[in-house]
Structure formats: C-alpha cells, structure tokens
Amino acid sequence: MNSNVENLPPQVLRLVYKEVSALAADPPEGIKIYPSEEDITELHTAIEGPEGTPFAGGVFRMRLVLGKDFPAAPPKGYFLTKIFHPNVGHKGEICVNVLKRDWKAELGLRHVLLTIKCLLIHPNPESALNEEAGRLLLEDYAEYASRARLLTEIHAMGGPGGTSGNPQEPADGPQPKKHAGDPNKRTVGAAAPASNVPGVNGTTSGGSSSSNSNVVVKKKTDKKRALRRL
C-alpha cells in the first residue's frame, strides 16, 4: 500500500509521530508496537491472544494504515496473522465499529488498538466478515473455539507447542564436538577410552616390562663372564 505521508498536513504528521512515539514507549498491556521510521502512516503491531479465549498463547501481527483523510476518517486495520474470527475477513480486514461509524477524531490510536484486542475477547457475530465463524459462534461455540484454536496453533504460535516463532533451545543429551576447542575437555574425553586401546595398558606396557627384564639378565650374565676371566 502506498504511503500517505505526502498527503497528510504537517501538523497531522507531528501529532501522529508524537502519539506513535508515546505508544512505543508505553504500549498497552499485551500489545507491542513496531513504528516505521520510513512511513509513519503505517503502524505494525503484535497483539497477544487474551487468556480464556481460543487465541490464548498466540501472537497476532496486525497493521494500522492511516489514510489521507486521517484523523477525520478512521484508520484501516488488517490482521497479518491468519485468524479464525467473525470480525476478520479472509484478507485480514477488520470490522469493528470504532473503525467505522463510531470513529471520532479525538479517539487516538491507543483506543483503536485496545478495541481490537477486546474484539478477540468479545467477537460480534452481528457484523461478521467471516460468516462461517459468525454462524459457529452463535450455533456451536465448541466447534468455533476448536477451529479458532487450531488456526492459532498453526499460524500464531509457530506450530503446536507454542513456540511463537522463537528459536528452540538445544536438546538435552550428548552434543557431538561441543568441546572440541576446549583442551581440558579433550583431556577428560581422551582419558576414558585409554584402557581399551591396544598398546596403552596392554602390549606397550607389557613390552616395556619385558625389555627391562632382559636388560637386567644380560647385565648379570656379562658380569659372571667377566669374573670367570679373572
């Protein structure tokens, strides 16, 4: 989507910049703000799925787009993370009253973000963009919650298990070559198998003892021969 920076009056841009900076410094609970230095008219956020809902444990990326008529006209909201919700269309568009007929210029972006988060707690099937989700919400909540939870696990949690896209820690257990660069670890590792290596405590040690015995015997024999010559 094209930037609207050039279409907004300077005083509006200053107000938007001030509000976005305040949001980034003190975001609403459960919401992270990712302002763009290049385009202040598009605000990216991440909303944590509220506890007690099918979206709990998920992190849902979203963006707000400020049009050329902002703040006279409301911003447009889009979920970038796929979600099964009555008020979210298949392309991520969000249907909520504050972004339509209930909008007032003095409401601000913080109010919009909090309203969208509340929408995850209290869906409104009467203004559904996803008609199937709206129908299930009214007729079979268990099925609705199951579908919503499934999509949350697939798209908002990095897969089953709730990784949320975070890198996994190394698994417990032996780590091959982990201590290859540590001389102390090499010493400890080399000491263990020594008894099983041929020639360490077996052939080599035995051969050395036998050689020493032969030298002693040879010295005694030479001494006896020398005494006989006398």
Tab-separated table of N, CA, C and O in Angstrom, residues 28-78:
chain	number	residue	atom	x	y	z
A	28	PRO	N	0.130	-0.432	25.297
A	28	PRO	CA	-0.917	-1.085	26.087
A	28	PRO	C	-0.495	-2.506	26.459
A	28	PRO	O	0.295	-3.136	25.759
A	29	GLU	N	-1.023	-3.006	27.548
A	29	GLU	CA	-0.654	-4.345	28.008
A	29	GLU	C	-1.008	-5.389	26.953
A	29	GLU	O	-2.100	-5.402	26.403
A	30	GLY	N	-0.036	-6.239	26.682
A	30	GLY	CA	-0.267	-7.314	25.719
A	30	GLY	C	-0.146	-6.892	24.273
A	30	GLY	O	-0.466	-7.670	23.369
A	31	ILE	N	0.334	-5.674	24.019
A	31	ILE	CA	0.471	-5.179	22.643
A	31	ILE	C	1.871	-4.604	22.461
A	31	ILE	O	2.340	-3.822	23.288
A	32	LYS	N	2.533	-5.003	21.403
A	32	LYS	CA	3.843	-4.448	21.065
A	32	LYS	C	3.715	-3.566	19.825
A	32	LYS	O	2.947	-3.870	18.917
A	33	ILE	N	4.483	-2.490	19.820
A	33	ILE	CA	4.415	-1.507	18.733
A	33	ILE	C	5.716	-1.532	17.946
A	33	ILE	O	6.807	-1.532	18.517
A	34	TYR	N	5.602	-1.544	16.628
A	34	TYR	CA	6.775	-1.525	15.754
A	34	TYR	C	6.646	-0.363	14.762
A	34	TYR	O	6.215	-0.555	13.622
A	35	PRO	N	6.970	0.849	15.201
A	35	PRO	CA	6.834	2.005	14.305
A	35	PRO	C	7.846	1.954	13.167
A	35	PRO	O	8.948	1.426	13.317
A	36	SER	N	7.454	2.505	12.038
A	36	SER	CA	8.335	2.567	10.876
A	36	SER	C	8.927	3.973	10.760
A	36	SER	O	8.190	4.958	10.786
A	37	GLU	N	10.237	4.035	10.665
A	37	GLU	CA	10.883	5.331	10.511
A	37	GLU	C	10.649	5.907	9.114
A	37	GLU	O	10.714	7.113	8.913
A	38	GLU	N	10.389	5.023	8.160
A	38	GLU	CA	10.212	5.477	6.784
A	38	GLU	C	8.781	5.907	6.483
A	38	GLU	O	8.554	6.791	5.654
A	39	ASP	N	7.808	5.277	7.161
A	39	ASP	CA	6.399	5.580	6.867
A	39	ASP	C	5.603	5.592	8.164
A	39	ASP	O	5.194	4.548	8.666
A	40	ILE	N	5.390	6.767	8.701
A	40	ILE	CA	4.683	6.911	9.969
A	40	ILE	C	3.195	6.635	9.829
A	40	ILE	O	2.487	6.449	10.822
A	41	THR	N	2.705	6.572	8.584
A	41	THR	CA	1.270	6.347	8.378
A	41	THR	C	0.891	4.864	8.386
A	41	THR	O	-0.275	4.530	8.207
A	42	GLU	N	1.860	3.987	8.576
A	42	GLU	CA	1.574	2.554	8.672
A	42	GLU	C	2.219	2.020	9.940
A	42	GLU	O	3.435	2.020	10.085
A	43	LEU	N	1.386	1.594	10.865
A	43	LEU	CA	1.861	1.155	12.172
A	43	LEU	C	1.689	-0.357	12.301
A	43	LEU	O	0.579	-0.880	12.193
A	44	HIS	N	2.795	-1.055	12.535
A	44	HIS	CA	2.756	-2.501	12.727
A	44	HIS	C	2.748	-2.815	14.217
A	44	HIS	O	3.469	-2.195	14.999
A	45	THR	N	1.928	-3.787	14.588
A	45	THR	CA	1.806	-4.169	15.987
A	45	THR	C	1.743	-5.680	16.113
A	45	THR	O	1.577	-6.401	15.118
A	46	ALA	N	1.868	-6.161	17.350
A	46	ALA	CA	1.693	-7.581	17.658
A	46	ALA	C	0.828	-7.668	18.906
A	46	ALA	O	1.166	-7.089	19.939
A	47	ILE	N	-0.278	-8.384	18.804
A	47	ILE	CA	-1.235	-8.484	19.900
A	47	ILE	C	-1.211	-9.902	20.462
A	47	ILE	O	-1.334	-10.878	19.716
A	48	GLU	N	-1.028	-10.008	21.765
A	48	GLU	CA	-1.047	-11.314	22.423
A	48	GLU	C	-2.490	-11.791	22.578
A	48	GLU	O	-3.363	-11.017	22.978
A	49	GLY	N	-2.721	-13.048	22.254
A	49	GLY	CA	-4.062	-13.597	22.408
A	49	GLY	C	-4.491	-13.595	23.870
A	49	GLY	O	-3.757	-14.093	24.729
A	50	PRO	N	-5.630	-13.033	24.203
A	50	PRO	CA	-6.074	-12.940	25.594
A	50	PRO	C	-6.313	-14.308	26.218
A	50	PRO	O	-6.770	-15.238	25.553
A	51	GLU	N	-5.991	-14.437	27.502
A	51	GLU	CA	-6.252	-15.673	28.229
A	51	GLU	C	-7.754	-15.936	28.291
A	51	GLU	O	-8.563	-15.013	28.335
A	52	GLY	N	-8.109	-17.203	28.306
A	52	GLY	CA	-9.513	-17.575	28.374
A	52	GLY	C	-10.228	-17.544	27.041
A	52	GLY	O	-11.447	-17.700	26.978
A	53	THR	N	-9.469	-17.329	25.958
A	53	THR	CA	-10.042	-17.323	24.614
A	53	THR	C	-9.331	-18.378	23.767
A	53	THR	O	-8.253	-18.864	24.144
A	54	PRO	N	-9.888	-18.747	22.611
A	54	PRO	CA	-9.195	-19.705	21.735
A	54	PRO	C	-7.882	-19.156	21.175
A	54	PRO	O	-7.119	-19.904	20.569
A	55	PHE	N	-7.632	-17.869	21.384
A	55	PHE	CA	-6.431	-17.233	20.831
A	55	PHE	C	-5.299	-17.134	21.855
A	55	PHE	O	-4.228	-16.597	21.557
A	56	ALA	N	-5.528	-17.634	23.074
A	56	ALA	CA	-4.529	-17.552	24.138
A	56	ALA	C	-3.237	-18.250	23.726
A	56	ALA	O	-3.257	-19.330	23.142
A	57	GLY	N	-2.117	-17.634	24.023
A	57	GLY	CA	-0.815	-18.198	23.677
A	57	GLY	C	-0.317	-17.799	22.312
A	57	GLY	O	0.857	-17.998	21.994
A	58	GLY	N	-1.185	-17.227	21.497
A	58	GLY	CA	-0.775	-16.803	20.158
A	58	GLY	C	-0.347	-15.344	20.143
A	58	GLY	O	-0.677	-14.563	21.039
A	59	VAL	N	0.416	-14.995	19.138
A	59	VAL	CA	0.819	-13.606	18.907
A	59	VAL	C	0.376	-13.250	17.491
A	59	VAL	O	0.817	-13.872	16.520
A	60	PHE	N	-0.487	-12.249	17.401
A	60	PHE	CA	-1.111	-11.905	16.130
A	60	PHE	C	-0.570	-10.570	15.622
A	60	PHE	O	-0.737	-9.529	16.258
A	61	ARG	N	0.091	-10.631	14.476
A	61	ARG	CA	0.616	-9.411	13.861
A	61	ARG	C	-0.510	-8.655	13.162
A	61	ARG	O	-1.378	-9.251	12.537
A	62	MET	N	-0.468	-7.361	13.275
A	62	MET	CA	-1.521	-6.516	12.718
A	62	MET	C	-0.922	-5.197	12.266
A	62	MET	O	0.158	-4.810	12.728
A	63	ARG	N	-1.608	-4.517	11.373
A	63	ARG	CA	-1.143	-3.192	10.971
A	63	ARG	C	-2.320	-2.234	10.878
A	63	ARG	O	-3.443	-2.613	10.534
A	64	LEU	N	-2.038	-0.996	11.204
A	64	LEU	CA	-2.998	0.086	11.037
A	64	LEU	C	-2.482	1.000	9.944
A	64	LEU	O	-1.304	1.378	9.940
A	65	VAL	N	-3.354	1.364	9.029
A	65	VAL	CA	-2.976	2.239	7.914
A	65	VAL	C	-3.784	3.533	8.032
A	65	VAL	O	-5.012	3.511	8.061
A	66	LEU	N	-3.064	4.641	8.099
A	66	LEU	CA	-3.715	5.948	8.196
A	66	LEU	C	-3.892	6.510	6.796
A	66	LEU	O	-2.919	6.707	6.065
A	67	GLY	N	-5.147	6.771	6.423
A	67	GLY	CA	-5.421	7.296	5.093
A	67	GLY	C	-5.161	8.789	4.981
A	67	GLY	O	-4.829	9.474	5.959
A	68	LYS	N	-5.342	9.314	3.784
A	68	LYS	CA	-5.057	10.726	3.536
A	68	LYS	C	-6.016	11.650	4.274
A	68	LYS	O	-5.720	12.842	4.453
A	69	ASP	N	-7.173	11.130	4.710
A	69	ASP	CA	-8.157	11.942	5.430
A	69	ASP	C	-8.068	11.793	6.945
A	69	ASP	O	-8.902	12.335	7.669
A	70	PHE	N	-7.099	11.052	7.428
A	70	PHE	CA	-6.921	10.893	8.865
A	70	PHE	C	-6.540	12.249	9.483
A	70	PHE	O	-5.769	12.994	8.894
A	71	PRO	N	-7.080	12.625	10.643
A	71	PRO	CA	-7.924	11.855	11.553
A	71	PRO	C	-9.424	12.052	11.341
A	71	PRO	O	-10.212	11.553	12.139
A	72	ALA	N	-9.812	12.776	10.301
A	72	ALA	CA	-11.251	12.912	10.036
A	72	ALA	C	-11.869	11.555	9.723
A	72	ALA	O	-13.010	11.271	10.106
A	73	ALA	N	-11.109	10.703	9.028
A	73	ALA	CA	-11.552	9.346	8.711
A	73	ALA	C	-10.754	8.357	9.551
A	73	ALA	O	-9.576	8.598	9.858
A	74	PRO	N	-11.364	7.246	9.947
A	74	PRO	CA	-10.652	6.278	10.797
A	74	PRO	C	-9.546	5.557	10.041
A	74	PRO	O	-9.575	5.476	8.805
A	75	PRO	N	-8.555	5.029	10.764
A	75	PRO	CA	-7.548	4.193	10.099
A	75	PRO	C	-8.170	2.858	9.688
A	75	PRO	O	-9.265	2.511	10.137
A	76	LYS	N	-7.479	2.140	8.850
A	76	LYS	CA	-7.917	0.803	8.459
A	76	LYS	C	-7.023	-0.221	9.143
A	76	LYS	O	-5.804	-0.050	9.211
A	77	GLY	N	-7.657	-1.274	9.648
A	77	GLY	CA	-6.895	-2.299	10.354
A	77	GLY	C	-6.896	-3.619	9.613
A	77	GLY	O	-7.907	-4.013	9.026
A	78	TYR	N	-5.747	-4.300	9.652
A	78	TYR	CA	-5.595	-5.592	8.968
A	78	TYR	C	-4.805	-6.547	9.868
A	78	TYR	O	-3.758	-6.172	10.402
